[in-house]
Amino acid sequence: MFDTSTSTTALLAEVTEFVWKEADILDRKDYDAWLDMWLVEGIYILPMGDGEDYENQLNLCYDNDKMRRLRIDRFNRGFSISSAPAADTVRTVSRIVIDDVDGDQIKLRTAQHLIEDKFGRQRIWAADVFFTLKKTDDGFKIDRKIAKLLNSGGMLNSFSYLF
Amino acid sequence: MSLDTTPKFSDLDALYDVENAKVATEMYEDPALFAEEMDKIFKKTWVFVAHESEFPDKGSFKLSHVGLDPVIVVRDRKGKIHCMVNRCRHRAATVCEVKKGKTSSFQCPYHGWGYGLDGSLRAVPYPEQYGDDFDKSQHGMLKLRTEAFEGMVFATFNHDAEPLVDFLGPEVCRYMTLFMKQGGGFPVKVIGEHQFSVPMNWKVQLENTTDAYHFPIVHKSFMQTLDEKTEDLFAFMDKNEGWVEDLGNGHSIMMMMPTREDLDERMDDPIEPRFEWLAEEIRKEGYSEEQVKRIVLAVGGPGFNMNLFPNVSFSLSFFRVLTPVSVDKTDIRHMALGMDGGPQIANQTRLRLHEHFQGPMGFGSPDDAEVWERVQRGTQGGADLKILVNRGMVDEEPGVMGPRGHVSAETGMRAAYEMWKRMMEQEA
């Protein structure tokens, strides 16, 4: 556990830098750089509704390393009409809260506001995004990322980008 | 009545030219036509509202829609299914805003009128002010007729409508039974649904489920993520083995993989290499080799899509439901199907396969949604141009119920538009 305000502030600054970097990478659609931010065993989930048994429920996406790479490959190859071109996005990540620190593992949650633009139409999405990060010799790596959209269990639109 | 109040769609032959299979642009664009469709089609025929597994117990309910009308589908204490408009008979407030759940009654939040699970009015607070002749039996919630086949629950406002199975017809019923074999010996269960709204007319979706022509184009990026064997399974356009057939009353089937029409007939085949790992996992749980085979076949799903007029389709391994919202907006639901009581690993695999193609983040649905929206955007120009649904008329042959054409023929669209025309011709 971390117990001094100094270390909390320092850690908050470190993880903030990391999640801001990720947000910037996703807005720029620099997906190869995004893949490098992950642990191989990492899981990327966009769940629906309030359930947390992600493996046994239907999600918007439940990506292991293989599915993440296939997803990025699909975006990059240019054959997917919805992502060629994809919507442009601008997102902000804020309200970062560190929930737990256990050895080299840090759990945090953030608020994300994203605006997409396609066909001159803008849509707004808000999400609570939960990260489990691991501190490695190569900086932080994502072990788990769960992006819970508001109204995730309701009527959405299709997405040509990542949260 | 002056001429300018005559709707411009009074000429149905101009809206859908049967002989040449041409659809007028107004079909996707005219709000007055949309309003008339809601009355003459969605208020008149059987509309899919729920699968029985979504409200399995006595007192369980689900919110749904019949056309623009929000409805509640519910089982009463005896298990009988009811469907009624979600509106209090007093001052119109919705009596339920929980999407799915279990209850013993519905109570209006405004003035407390209480309704039974069959929609009958049971309780009115302070009733004295209505006088002695207030008749509760005349103030129940507005009821629809409901009937079910193979677990699929349909409702209609039309109390004179033909029985559901007659509307579906024998071939649709036969294929529905075959479709449900993907329960793998267990009851088919809805295990989740993706929902996304698309800026398109509802008929753009109606056309899509038995349209094989778009598959290799729109879903190329999905195909590229499959292993070779699975990709071969989806190469139905090149193999020329399948067909599309008009099944009557606007319904149609697209048989993409004829070898998977009836999963039982595949029981002697070896397990597909892509599912060998899964078979091994299921064996470990103590299932017999026959059950393992049946379950693995079920995970792969059947080889056809079937579209029912006007709002539900069976698409390989899921149900697709459309709800019209306005002339250029349609809500889509893709319901994932699993085996009720089946091995967890089999249902997990079904979930992951569903996520792979379907829904807002799938590798398939977003591309479908994009082209559907592009149709709606395209029809804003060239108002006098026609939409062509004539593909495959050149070599159609008679099928069991109606014409049968090439797997990529637009036979299903023609079936739907002929039914559309038949319904729109009726007096309101």
GROMACS .gro file of C-alpha atoms in nm, chain B residues 193-347:
model
  155
  356GLU     CA    1  -2.863  -0.873  -2.711
  357HIS     CA    2  -2.677  -0.602  -2.893
  358GLN     CA    3  -2.881  -0.292  -2.973
  359PHE     CA    4  -2.798  -0.019  -3.217
  360SER     CA    5  -2.994   0.251  -3.388
  361VAL     CA    6  -2.937   0.321  -3.757
  362PRO     CA    7  -3.045   0.632  -3.953
  363MET     CA    8  -3.235   0.432  -4.214
  364ASN     CA    9  -3.586   0.338  -4.316
  365TRP     CA   10  -3.698   0.005  -4.172
  366LYS     CA   11  -3.730  -0.153  -4.517
  367VAL     CA   12  -3.357  -0.110  -4.580
  368GLN     CA   13  -3.313  -0.363  -4.299
  369LEU     CA   14  -3.605  -0.575  -4.418
  370GLU     CA   15  -3.414  -0.624  -4.744
  371ASN     CA   16  -3.086  -0.722  -4.585
  372THR     CA   17  -3.113  -1.056  -4.406
  373THR     CA   18  -3.166  -1.263  -4.719
  374ASP     CA   19  -2.923  -1.057  -4.928
  375ALA     CA   20  -2.617  -1.274  -4.994
  376TYR     CA   21  -2.491  -1.039  -5.265
  377HIS     CA   22  -2.355  -0.790  -5.010
  378PHE     CA   23  -2.179  -1.045  -4.795
  379PRO     CA   24  -1.839  -1.084  -4.968
  380ILE     CA   25  -1.822  -0.707  -5.024
  381VAL     CA   26  -1.947  -0.556  -4.698
  382HIS     CA   27  -1.805  -0.834  -4.482
  383LYS     CA   28  -1.470  -0.880  -4.651
  384SER     CA   29  -1.293  -0.747  -4.342
  385PHE     CA   30  -1.478  -1.002  -4.126
  386MET     CA   31  -1.388  -1.284  -4.365
  387GLN     CA   32  -1.023  -1.185  -4.341
  388THR     CA   33  -1.030  -1.261  -3.968
  389LEU     CA   34  -1.147  -1.622  -4.014
  390ASP     CA   35  -0.937  -1.933  -4.041
  391GLU     CA   36  -0.927  -2.097  -4.384
  392LYS     CA   37  -1.187  -2.367  -4.313
  393THR     CA   38  -1.438  -2.119  -4.173
  394GLU     CA   39  -1.372  -1.877  -4.456
  395ASP     CA   40  -1.452  -2.161  -4.695
  396LEU     CA   41  -1.786  -2.212  -4.515
  397PHE     CA   42  -1.872  -1.849  -4.590
  398ALA     CA   43  -1.766  -1.871  -4.956
  399PHE     CA   44  -2.124  -1.950  -5.059
  400MET     CA   45  -2.123  -1.691  -5.336
  401ASP     CA   46  -1.850  -1.876  -5.523
  402LYS     CA   47  -1.979  -2.226  -5.460
  403ASN     CA   48  -2.320  -2.168  -5.612
  404GLU     CA   49  -2.483  -2.441  -5.404
  405GLY     CA   50  -2.734  -2.237  -5.207
  406TRP     CA   51  -3.054  -2.060  -5.297
  407VAL     CA   52  -3.303  -1.794  -5.191
  408GLU     CA   53  -3.671  -1.877  -5.180
  409ASP     CA   54  -3.994  -1.685  -5.133
  410LEU     CA   55  -4.177  -1.864  -4.851
  411GLY     CA   56  -4.505  -1.675  -4.886
  412ASN     CA   57  -4.655  -1.378  -4.696
  413GLY     CA   58  -4.337  -1.176  -4.742
  414HIS     CA   59  -4.111  -1.432  -4.573
  415SER     CA   60  -3.799  -1.568  -4.739
  416ILE     CA   61  -3.507  -1.797  -4.679
  417MET     CA   62  -3.145  -1.771  -4.791
  418MET     CA   63  -2.981  -2.114  -4.777
  419MET     CA   64  -2.612  -2.031  -4.772
  420MET     CA   65  -2.471  -2.364  -4.660
  421PRO     CA   66  -2.715  -2.635  -4.770
  422THR     CA   67  -2.512  -2.902  -4.589
  423ARG     CA   68  -2.609  -2.726  -4.264
  424GLU     CA   69  -2.984  -2.699  -4.333
  425ASP     CA   70  -3.049  -2.973  -4.077
  426LEU     CA   71  -2.776  -3.006  -3.814
  427ASP     CA   72  -2.890  -3.361  -3.730
  428GLU     CA   73  -2.777  -3.473  -4.074
  429ARG     CA   74  -2.422  -3.372  -3.986
  430MET     CA   75  -2.399  -3.603  -3.686
  431ASP     CA   76  -2.179  -3.851  -3.873
  432ASP     CA   77  -1.929  -3.586  -3.981
  433PRO     CA   78  -1.602  -3.546  -3.794
  434ILE     CA   79  -1.580  -3.251  -3.556
  435GLU     CA   80  -1.465  -2.936  -3.733
  436PRO     CA   81  -1.096  -2.867  -3.663
  437ARG     CA   82  -1.181  -2.515  -3.534
  438PHE     CA   83  -1.393  -2.672  -3.258
  439GLU     CA   84  -1.173  -2.970  -3.163
  440TRP     CA   85  -1.055  -2.788  -2.852
  441LEU     CA   86  -1.416  -2.722  -2.756
  442ALA     CA   87  -1.519  -3.086  -2.805
  443GLU     CA   88  -1.231  -3.185  -2.574
  444GLU     CA   89  -1.351  -2.942  -2.305
  445ILE     CA   90  -1.710  -3.071  -2.328
  446ARG     CA   91  -1.594  -3.435  -2.311
  447LYS     CA   92  -1.418  -3.351  -1.984
  448GLU     CA   93  -1.756  -3.257  -1.837
  449GLY     CA   94  -1.880  -3.611  -1.890
  450TYR     CA   95  -2.107  -3.567  -2.191
  451SER     CA   96  -2.151  -3.867  -2.423
  452GLU     CA   97  -1.976  -3.854  -2.760
  453GLU     CA   98  -2.315  -3.811  -2.929
  454GLN     CA   99  -2.397  -3.514  -2.705
  455VAL     CA  100  -2.053  -3.365  -2.764
  456LYS     CA  101  -2.113  -3.380  -3.138
  457ARG     CA  102  -2.460  -3.235  -3.112
  458ILE     CA  103  -2.342  -2.949  -2.892
  459VAL     CA  104  -2.043  -2.865  -3.111
  460LEU     CA  105  -2.262  -2.867  -3.422
  461ALA     CA  106  -2.502  -2.636  -3.240
  462VAL     CA  107  -2.220  -2.395  -3.153
  463GLY     CA  108  -2.139  -2.373  -3.525
  464GLY     CA  109  -2.506  -2.305  -3.597
  465PRO     CA  110  -2.723  -2.379  -3.898
  466GLY     CA  111  -2.648  -2.265  -4.252
  467PHE     CA  112  -2.933  -2.032  -4.338
  468ASN     CA  113  -3.090  -1.693  -4.283
  469MET     CA  114  -3.467  -1.653  -4.283
  470ASN     CA  115  -3.648  -1.323  -4.291
  471LEU     CA  116  -4.002  -1.292  -4.157
  472PHE     CA  117  -4.219  -1.004  -4.264
  473PRO     CA  118  -4.225  -0.747  -4.110
  474ASN     CA  119  -3.975  -0.737  -3.822
  475VAL     CA  120  -3.775  -1.044  -3.727
  476SER     CA  121  -3.520  -1.266  -3.890
  477PHE     CA  122  -3.320  -1.575  -3.810
  478SER     CA  123  -2.962  -1.519  -3.909
  479LEU     CA  124  -2.734  -1.823  -3.880
  480SER     CA  125  -2.690  -1.805  -3.502
  481PHE     CA  126  -2.900  -1.515  -3.379
  482PHE     CA  127  -3.233  -1.334  -3.404
  483ARG     CA  128  -3.238  -0.992  -3.564
  484VAL     CA  129  -3.529  -0.769  -3.470
  485LEU     CA  130  -3.611  -0.434  -3.624
  486THR     CA  131  -3.823  -0.164  -3.466
  487PRO     CA  132  -3.927   0.127  -3.687
  488VAL     CA  133  -3.882   0.461  -3.508
  489SER     CA  134  -3.938   0.716  -3.785
  490VAL     CA  135  -3.914   0.726  -4.161
  491ASP     CA  136  -3.534   0.748  -4.140
  492LYS     CA  137  -3.459   0.579  -3.809
  493THR     CA  138  -3.473   0.212  -3.715
  494ASP     CA  139  -3.363   0.032  -3.401
  495ILE     CA  140  -3.193  -0.304  -3.443
  496ARG     CA  141  -3.150  -0.583  -3.190
  497HIS     CA  142  -2.923  -0.880  -3.238
  498MET     CA  143  -3.013  -1.148  -2.985
  499ALA     CA  144  -2.741  -1.399  -2.901
  500LEU     CA  145  -2.862  -1.755  -2.854
  501GLY     CA  146  -2.730  -2.022  -2.623
  502MET     CA  147  -2.822  -2.358  -2.478
  503ASP     CA  148  -3.034  -2.337  -2.166
  504GLY     CA  149  -2.860  -2.575  -1.925
  505GLY     CA  150  -2.586  -2.658  -2.175
  506PRO     CA  151  -2.213  -2.664  -2.099
  507GLN     CA  152  -2.081  -2.325  -1.989
  508ILE     CA  153  -1.786  -2.344  -2.226
  509ALA     CA  154  -2.024  -2.398  -2.521
  510ASN     CA  155  -2.228  -2.091  -2.428
   0.00000   0.00000   0.00000
